[in-house]
Amino acid sequence: MVRNGKQYVDSLKDNRRIYINGEIVEDVTTHPAFKGIIQSFANLYDLAADPSNDMIYTTEDGTQANKVFMIPRSREDLAIRRKAITKWAEATCGFAGRSPDHVAGFLAGFSSYPEVFGEYQQNVHDFYKYARDEDLFVTYVIIPPQVDRSKAAHEQEEKYLPVGVLEEREDGIVVRGSQMLGTSAAVSNYLFVSCITPLRPGDEDYAISFVLPLDTPGLKLYPRPSYAMGKEAVYDYPLSTQFDESDSLMVFDDVFIPWKHVFVNKNIEATRDQFHKTPAHVLGNNQAQIRLCTKIKFIIGVARKITEMGGTDKFPQVQERLGELASLAATVEGMLLASEYECTLDKNGTARPSARFLFGIVGMQDQVYANVIKILRELVGGGVLQMPSSYHEMVNPETRDDIRQYIRASGVDSEARIKLYRLAWDIIGSEFAGRHQQYEMFYNGAPFVVRGHAFRNYGYNEPLELVERFLSSYSLPDKDAHVQS
Ligand SMILES: Cc1cc2nc3c(=O)[nH]c(=O)nc-3n(C[C@H](O)[C@H](O)[C@H](O)COP(=O)(O)OP(=O)(O)OC[C@H]3O[C@@H](n4cnc5c(N)ncnc54)[C@H](O)[C@@H]3O)c2cc1C
């Protein structure tokens, strides 16, 4: 089944416990912090459900599902998956990092390589198929909360700061603690919980992996401040109002997880292997790069339009800056396509995007995105702050003539100019924009972690062989010949 937007919205009307601004959210679908992003995600579901968008496929079990859940079996499948993910990314201009396709890729990766889950592998298969066939929105929290990063999980000052197993029962486990940072969790159906940071001996109680519905008793969400709330018009903040996914600290107040939802229980090796031996991490990151590629294209479009509007695109210096943006965008897209082209089939027949190219670009992402934003900042100048405080000044009879007269470009009226510059501000300067810089820098781990992935996955045989071959092509000059000369 492929859900439509209404079915998605209806599925969120439950007993989830979200605390924001001192209150509990009664209905997430109508709350001002969440209704904008819920509408945007509902649009994605409508898009996928419309057969003309070609996002539906027949699964290996004969069911109909969204292609974002596909286990790719060939390079062609990866391309099919990329086109479906791109459709969704375009609908959010690449600004929804945790749309439902992200964790769908992880679940597909887990199910395609079940052996790492040992005795729990049937649970993994069953949940993947359930999520796929019910078209569920699953998000994840896989990072322990920041308390003391120099200490292992079991060395923290209290036992249940990171989420861990409190009790094992005949029918399941009870977990306590917390985990960061559930992007879109508040507006999703299920949460996948685990730990991707390295665990050490003694951390067994935290070496877990499970799923749970968002309205499970004892699960509490503490989102950061909303960037959509208090913003009256989409026109003023087009991204903040529509794409603020929210990020939540998740608290597990003695939450019961039935065995059928447990994937790993107190097993450090399986906790690690589920991410790195299975294709989950590469499929999830492949989705993230497809989204990033769309986002950067969108930002470049904004830069091009702004320079055209202001007439600065005629300056060679500005063309040079636009050229740098073009190089950055083409690098991201090229690496994405190279990772697809150079994919390999694993022993279970899953097509894995090449880790060399995938993590090669992931390892540069913090710099690429920061550069893109820096160049856009440079190109817009102070124009983004020459805008009125809100659309009210544009419609108020007392002020509107001043705005029309002084905020415009040649051949472009104030409405079009302000609209574009407001969008630019939401990309570079609003709180939403700042959060996106943090997101692109950290969503996949701190920069030193992602560059570690690039280091481990490059494959140094080829460059080392090149060097060895060259070094062996010459040697120390003949000593006697030297003396004679
Ligand atoms: C906007 C946003 C959304 C996110 N969404 C999600 C989500 O949906 N799900 C999820 O699970 N997580 C999410 N995260 C969390 C993300 O995965 C983490 O931010 C990331 O893994 C880095 O962990 P940290 O933030 O605790 O930083 P830390 O690990 O504490 O690192 C912060 C800095 O400290 C230094 N440092 C820390 N440890 C070391 C070390 N061992 N050696 C050297 N230097 C070190 C580095 O300078 C590093 O950059 C999100 C994060 C952000 C910012």
XYZ file of C-alpha atoms and ligand atoms in Angstrom:
538
model
C 0.000 0.000 0.000
C 1.112 3.551 -0.707
C -0.508 6.081 1.598
C -1.871 9.435 0.584
C -1.370 12.647 2.527
C -4.621 12.416 4.435
C -3.880 8.883 5.612
C -0.479 10.078 6.830
C -1.969 13.064 8.699
C -4.659 10.871 10.288
C -2.009 8.391 11.440
C -0.428 11.083 13.635
C -3.516 11.653 15.755
C -2.528 9.514 18.715
C -1.253 9.772 22.264
C 2.352 10.828 21.575
C 3.808 12.978 24.318
C 5.564 16.050 22.944
C 6.508 18.863 25.310
C 7.145 22.287 23.827
C 7.122 25.763 25.384
C 5.929 24.410 28.718
C 2.952 22.557 27.299
C 2.073 19.137 26.038
C 0.999 19.052 22.398
C -2.628 17.926 22.211
C -2.776 17.327 18.474
C 0.473 17.454 16.546
C -1.348 17.877 13.228
C -2.819 21.252 14.189
C -0.038 22.580 16.435
C 1.710 25.652 14.959
C 5.166 24.128 15.476
C 4.376 21.053 13.395
C 1.459 21.645 11.039
C 3.649 23.220 8.330
C 6.047 20.310 8.052
C 3.185 17.817 8.377
C 1.507 19.449 5.379
C 4.797 19.271 3.463
C 5.211 15.574 4.267
C 1.530 14.979 3.413
C 2.302 16.499 0.007
C 5.095 13.947 -0.412
C 2.691 11.101 0.301
C 0.181 12.518 -2.204
C 2.937 12.791 -4.761
C 4.005 9.174 -4.258
C 0.432 7.886 -4.320
C -0.211 9.508 -7.708
C 0.741 6.793 -10.262
C 1.732 9.434 -12.816
C 4.770 10.199 -10.641
C 6.062 6.642 -11.046
C 7.074 6.173 -7.401
C 5.355 2.819 -6.860
C 6.973 -0.575 -7.434
C 6.041 -4.225 -7.022
C 8.050 -5.635 -4.133
C 9.844 -8.991 -4.028
C 6.749 -10.263 -2.152
C 4.344 -9.026 -4.823
C 2.979 -6.078 -2.825
C 2.794 -2.481 -4.053
C 5.075 -0.063 -2.214
C 6.878 3.234 -2.457
C 10.226 2.903 -4.280
C 12.026 4.532 -1.366
C 11.702 1.156 0.407
C 13.282 -0.769 -2.473
C 16.198 -3.138 -1.916
C 18.250 -2.323 -5.026
C 19.472 -5.404 -6.906
C 21.309 -3.675 -9.750
C 22.722 -0.356 -10.928
C 19.424 0.181 -12.743
C 17.534 -0.261 -9.452
C 19.770 2.354 -7.823
C 18.897 4.762 -10.627
C 15.179 4.001 -10.221
C 15.493 4.598 -6.488
C 17.424 7.831 -7.078
C 14.729 9.193 -9.379
C 12.010 8.480 -6.785
C 14.022 10.065 -3.965
C 14.795 13.061 -6.174
C 11.066 13.632 -6.755
C 10.556 13.954 -3.028
C 13.692 16.049 -2.537
C 12.528 18.471 -5.221
C 9.197 18.861 -3.431
C 11.030 20.136 -0.330
C 13.852 21.868 -2.275
C 16.186 19.471 -0.442
C 15.407 21.096 2.922
C 13.794 18.068 4.566
C 16.682 15.943 5.789
C 14.600 13.323 7.511
C 11.771 12.781 5.083
C 10.420 9.208 5.248
C 12.884 7.951 2.608
C 15.927 8.275 4.891
C 15.251 5.550 7.425
C 13.383 3.527 4.770
C 16.836 3.023 3.219
C 18.275 1.810 6.525
C 15.418 -0.662 7.011
C 15.877 -2.001 3.470
C 19.601 -2.376 4.163
C 18.977 -4.261 7.433
C 16.490 -6.644 5.876
C 18.740 -7.361 2.902
C 21.525 -8.593 5.204
C 19.733 -10.179 8.142
C 22.511 -12.499 9.308
C 24.110 -9.823 11.497
C 20.966 -9.799 13.652
C 21.348 -13.473 14.642
C 18.326 -14.756 16.551
C 16.395 -11.517 15.909
C 16.643 -11.540 12.127
C 13.011 -12.495 11.593
C 11.978 -9.404 13.590
C 14.037 -7.259 11.219
C 12.444 -8.822 8.121
C 8.956 -8.597 9.581
C 9.287 -4.966 10.560
C 10.820 -3.947 7.244
C 7.938 -5.570 5.383
C 5.375 -4.078 7.741
C 6.843 -0.563 7.380
C 7.128 -0.967 3.612
C 3.632 -2.377 3.081
C 1.930 0.059 5.472
C 4.076 2.896 4.055
C 5.145 4.000 7.533
C 7.221 7.038 8.355
C 10.113 5.820 10.518
C 12.727 8.170 12.020
C 15.712 7.312 14.190
C 17.802 8.260 17.204
C 21.188 6.570 17.168
C 23.413 8.962 19.127
C 23.759 9.042 22.930
C 23.036 12.424 24.533
C 25.985 14.786 25.053
C 27.101 14.393 28.643
C 30.766 13.431 28.706
C 32.137 12.284 25.365
C 35.463 11.207 26.921
C 33.696 8.420 28.826
C 32.145 5.177 27.592
C 28.385 4.697 28.011
C 28.802 2.609 31.176
C 31.227 5.133 32.704
C 28.804 8.102 32.654
C 27.906 9.520 36.055
C 24.535 7.792 36.073
C 23.670 4.474 34.542
C 20.711 5.449 32.355
C 21.776 8.676 30.671
C 22.075 7.002 27.242
C 19.180 4.628 26.635
C 19.852 1.135 27.972
C 18.151 -2.079 29.012
C 16.660 -1.775 32.473
C 14.938 -5.134 32.575
C 14.534 -8.212 30.427
C 11.126 -9.835 30.670
C 9.567 -12.888 29.123
C 7.624 -10.727 26.698
C 10.270 -8.111 25.902
C 12.651 -5.537 27.348
C 12.175 -2.360 29.354
C 14.451 0.548 28.391
C 15.379 3.721 30.238
C 17.445 6.793 29.383
C 17.619 9.172 26.459
C 18.997 9.550 22.964
C 19.589 12.492 20.636
C 18.394 13.922 18.240
C 15.154 12.834 16.610
C 14.733 14.958 13.507
C 11.120 14.672 12.300
C 10.431 12.186 15.116
C 7.523 14.334 16.334
C 5.769 13.896 12.986
C 6.623 10.266 12.264
C 4.947 6.935 13.035
C 7.761 4.785 14.380
C 11.175 5.393 15.874
C 14.242 3.225 15.344
C 16.544 3.396 18.363
C 20.133 2.204 18.554
C 23.698 3.456 18.988
C 26.005 4.112 16.041
C 28.861 5.541 18.091
C 31.491 2.922 19.030
C 30.670 0.948 22.172
C 33.309 -0.526 24.454
C 33.392 -3.678 26.577
C 31.160 -2.974 29.568
C 28.633 -1.108 27.369
C 26.522 -4.217 26.697
C 23.357 -2.751 28.259
C 23.467 0.035 25.654
C 24.197 -2.292 22.723
C 20.592 -2.455 21.582
C 18.457 -1.801 18.600
C 14.671 -1.693 18.490
C 11.658 0.077 17.029
C 8.603 1.523 18.730
C 5.486 3.508 17.770
C 5.644 7.190 18.693
C 2.724 6.908 21.083
C 4.286 4.145 23.200
C 3.680 4.828 26.922
C 6.775 6.281 28.604
C 8.275 7.774 25.429
C 8.638 11.561 25.695
C 9.787 14.089 23.104
C 11.479 17.389 23.919
C 11.849 19.347 20.683
C 14.069 22.413 20.356
C 12.327 25.767 19.753
C 10.218 25.785 16.616
C 11.257 28.033 13.728
C 7.782 27.848 12.208
C 5.894 29.132 15.251
C 5.125 32.840 15.281
C 5.802 33.160 11.572
C 2.538 34.330 10.118
C 3.160 34.097 6.388
C 4.871 31.626 4.097
C 5.757 34.660 1.968
C 7.966 36.047 4.772
C 9.680 32.760 5.744
C 9.005 30.273 2.946
C 11.328 27.551 4.287
C 10.917 27.968 8.066
C 7.140 27.782 7.787
C 7.044 24.729 5.536
C 10.120 22.625 6.194
C 10.991 22.919 9.891
C 11.227 19.227 10.738
C 12.012 19.822 14.438
C 14.724 17.932 16.335
C 13.837 16.235 19.604
C 15.642 14.811 22.562
C 13.938 11.475 23.169
C 13.399 10.292 26.728
C 12.571 6.670 27.510
C 10.848 6.547 30.845
C 10.844 2.798 31.431
C 9.437 1.967 28.040
C 8.363 -1.580 27.275
C 9.481 -3.010 23.926
C 7.963 -6.378 22.933
C 10.437 -8.937 21.543
C 8.986 -8.635 18.055
C 10.348 -5.086 17.923
C 13.832 -5.922 19.206
C 16.586 -6.228 16.555
C 19.647 -6.374 18.838
C 19.824 -7.066 22.553
C 23.033 -6.435 24.530
C 25.334 -7.288 21.657
C 28.119 -4.809 20.860
C 29.223 -6.564 17.684
C 25.714 -6.742 16.202
C 25.031 -3.127 17.142
C 28.066 -2.069 15.119
C 27.606 -4.549 12.262
C 23.971 -3.598 11.607
C 25.222 -0.253 10.307
C 28.522 -1.149 8.702
C 28.273 -4.779 7.529
C 24.797 -4.433 6.103
C 24.150 -1.938 3.271
C 22.032 0.209 5.658
C 24.574 2.990 6.114
C 25.359 3.297 2.403
C 21.701 3.224 1.355
C 20.775 5.831 3.994
C 23.685 8.040 2.986
C 22.891 7.586 -0.680
C 19.440 9.058 0.029
C 21.086 11.896 1.962
C 23.379 12.720 -0.979
C 20.498 12.660 -3.468
C 18.730 15.180 -1.235
C 21.857 17.323 -0.843
C 22.371 17.360 -4.581
C 18.855 18.771 -5.058
C 19.328 21.288 -2.253
C 22.530 22.669 -3.726
C 20.955 22.913 -7.184
C 18.094 24.863 -5.622
C 20.471 27.255 -3.835
C 22.429 27.806 -7.015
C 19.169 28.639 -8.762
C 18.470 31.269 -6.099
C 21.986 32.714 -6.523
C 21.639 32.886 -10.295
C 18.225 34.544 -10.104
C 19.385 37.099 -7.552
C 22.389 38.114 -9.606
C 20.239 38.396 -12.721
C 17.705 40.497 -10.840
C 20.346 42.850 -9.488
C 22.277 43.031 -12.767
C 25.451 41.811 -11.065
C 25.653 38.671 -13.217
C 27.288 40.810 -15.891
C 30.394 41.354 -13.744
C 33.192 38.840 -14.402
C 33.899 38.662 -10.675
C 30.313 37.554 -10.021
C 30.464 35.022 -12.836
C 33.569 33.619 -11.149
C 31.613 33.193 -7.889
C 28.706 31.588 -9.764
C 31.268 29.353 -11.428
C 32.550 28.246 -8.022
C 28.991 27.384 -7.024
C 28.610 25.431 -10.259
C 31.797 23.484 -9.486
C 30.579 22.634 -6.006
C 27.183 21.476 -7.297
C 28.709 19.441 -10.089
C 31.130 17.811 -7.624
C 28.300 16.655 -5.363
C 26.228 15.396 -8.290
C 29.233 13.771 -9.953
C 30.185 11.893 -6.795
C 26.594 10.752 -6.336
C 26.449 9.400 -9.886
C 29.911 7.858 -9.582
C 28.857 6.023 -6.420
C 25.897 4.618 -8.339
C 27.920 3.752 -11.455
C 30.638 2.014 -9.435
C 28.186 0.051 -7.276
C 28.924 -3.551 -6.354
C 26.658 -6.493 -5.619
C 27.151 -7.880 -2.123
C 26.928 -11.579 -1.280
C 23.166 -11.288 -0.785
C 22.676 -9.656 -4.175
C 22.120 -6.080 -2.987
C 23.573 -3.284 -5.108
C 25.701 -1.112 -2.836
C 26.693 2.368 -4.006
C 30.483 2.666 -4.065
C 31.654 3.658 -0.587
C 34.725 5.379 -2.055
C 32.658 8.008 -3.848
C 29.789 8.101 -1.377
C 31.894 8.766 1.696
C 34.364 10.782 -0.353
C 31.720 13.465 -0.781
C 30.136 12.923 2.658
C 33.583 13.668 4.106
C 33.606 17.080 2.394
C 30.002 17.970 3.017
C 30.573 20.383 5.884
C 32.984 22.370 3.715
C 30.907 22.173 0.537
C 27.736 23.399 2.223
C 29.530 26.107 4.198
C 31.100 27.356 0.944
C 27.789 27.368 -0.905
C 26.213 29.447 1.868
C 29.222 31.787 2.045
C 29.047 32.510 -1.683
C 25.293 33.130 -1.596
C 25.833 35.492 1.352
C 28.438 37.342 -0.654
C 26.208 37.626 -3.716
C 23.116 38.965 -1.910
C 24.986 41.681 0.003
C 22.896 43.783 2.378
C 19.812 43.410 0.164
C 18.446 40.645 2.381
C 18.266 43.130 5.269
C 16.796 45.910 3.210
C 13.503 43.987 3.298
C 10.510 45.157 5.367
C 9.837 43.340 8.623
C 6.887 41.461 7.145
C 4.406 41.454 4.265
C 2.235 43.852 6.304
C 4.274 46.843 5.134
C 3.528 45.758 1.571
C -0.230 45.821 2.034
C -0.667 48.633 4.564
C -1.918 51.727 2.623
C 0.319 53.949 4.740
C 3.560 52.124 3.821
C 2.996 50.150 0.643
C 3.918 52.949 -1.777
C 7.354 53.392 -0.176
C 7.989 49.679 -0.428
C 6.890 49.598 -4.066
C 9.033 52.607 -4.897
C 12.270 51.686 -3.175
C 12.439 47.920 -2.975
C 12.572 46.675 -6.512
C 14.959 45.892 -9.331
C 14.913 47.097 -12.899
C 11.949 45.501 -14.573
C 11.042 43.626 -11.356
C 8.372 44.821 -8.926
C 8.750 44.892 -5.168
C 6.586 41.804 -4.630
C 8.856 39.608 -6.754
C 12.058 41.126 -5.377
C 11.062 40.790 -1.724
C 9.821 37.252 -2.320
C 13.195 36.142 -3.670
C 15.275 37.943 -1.047
C 13.112 36.567 1.761
C 13.810 33.103 0.430
C 17.534 33.876 0.322
C 17.426 35.011 3.957
C 15.714 31.759 4.954
C 18.625 29.929 3.309
C 21.487 31.955 4.803
C 20.358 33.970 7.805
C 17.236 32.865 9.662
C 17.327 30.465 12.599
C 16.124 27.818 10.187
C 19.152 28.592 7.982
C 21.558 28.343 10.924
C 20.105 25.002 11.891
C 20.644 23.768 8.339
C 24.328 24.637 8.507
C 24.514 22.616 11.719
C 22.522 19.831 10.117
C 24.747 19.439 7.053
C 27.788 19.488 9.307
C 26.565 16.952 11.859
C 23.653 14.834 10.691
C 25.934 11.996 9.734
C 28.354 12.433 12.617
C 30.888 15.105 13.520
C 33.281 16.117 10.701
C 36.112 14.007 12.129
C 33.791 10.972 12.095
C 32.645 11.375 8.483
C 36.180 11.961 7.265
C 37.034 8.725 9.085
C 34.434 6.982 6.877
C 36.109 8.526 3.815
C 39.507 7.309 5.055
C 38.331 3.765 5.735
C 36.363 3.401 2.526
C 38.667 4.954 -0.054
C 40.591 1.758 -0.849
C 44.276 2.642 -0.831
C 45.553 -0.348 -2.851
C 45.302 1.486 -6.114
C 47.157 4.688 -5.111
C 49.771 2.714 -3.157
C 50.384 0.471 -6.135
C 50.873 3.540 -8.337
C 53.461 4.875 -5.929
C 55.218 1.517 -5.564
C 55.360 1.083 -9.317
C 56.896 4.508 -9.747
C 59.350 4.102 -6.873
C 60.539 0.795 -8.273
C 61.194 2.379 -11.679
C 64.429 4.015 -10.459
C 67.049 3.321 -7.812
C 70.187 4.594 -6.206
C 72.790 5.492 -8.878
C 75.563 2.978 -9.333
C 78.132 3.908 -6.651
C 81.210 2.990 -8.732
C 79.897 4.901 -11.738
C 79.539 7.932 -9.492
C 83.149 7.672 -8.245
C 84.528 7.362 -11.782
C 82.699 10.439 -12.993
C 20.350 19.413 13.083
C 20.725 18.047 13.534
C 19.855 17.000 13.325
C 20.191 15.720 13.771
N 19.308 14.685 13.561
C 19.580 13.464 14.051
C 18.671 12.376 13.906
O 17.615 12.503 13.286
N 18.967 11.205 14.495
C 20.127 11.013 15.189
O 20.363 9.925 15.683
N 21.013 12.015 15.334
C 20.766 13.229 14.790
N 21.655 14.242 14.966
C 22.789 14.028 15.845
C 24.044 13.845 15.083
O 24.111 12.532 14.633
C 25.191 14.219 16.017
O 25.157 15.627 16.132
C 26.515 13.762 15.476
O 26.596 12.367 15.499
C 27.673 14.320 16.295
O 27.497 14.064 17.647
P 27.457 15.257 18.686
O 26.556 16.317 18.139
O 27.134 14.719 19.988
O 28.890 15.855 18.645
P 30.130 15.331 19.461
O 30.365 13.905 19.178
O 29.970 15.688 20.880
O 31.256 16.188 18.793
C 31.264 17.625 18.872
C 32.687 18.057 18.609
O 33.512 17.646 19.698
C 34.767 17.177 19.219
N 34.889 15.753 19.551
C 33.957 14.974 20.129
N 34.409 13.725 20.293
C 35.658 13.703 19.826
C 36.658 12.680 19.701
N 36.436 11.416 20.094
N 37.830 12.997 19.136
C 38.074 14.258 18.691
N 37.162 15.277 18.784
C 35.978 14.995 19.338
C 34.764 17.454 17.705
O 35.285 18.754 17.493
C 33.286 17.441 17.370
O 32.988 18.155 16.191
C 21.386 15.506 14.470
C 22.266 16.575 14.670
C 21.953 17.826 14.198
C 22.914 18.947 14.438
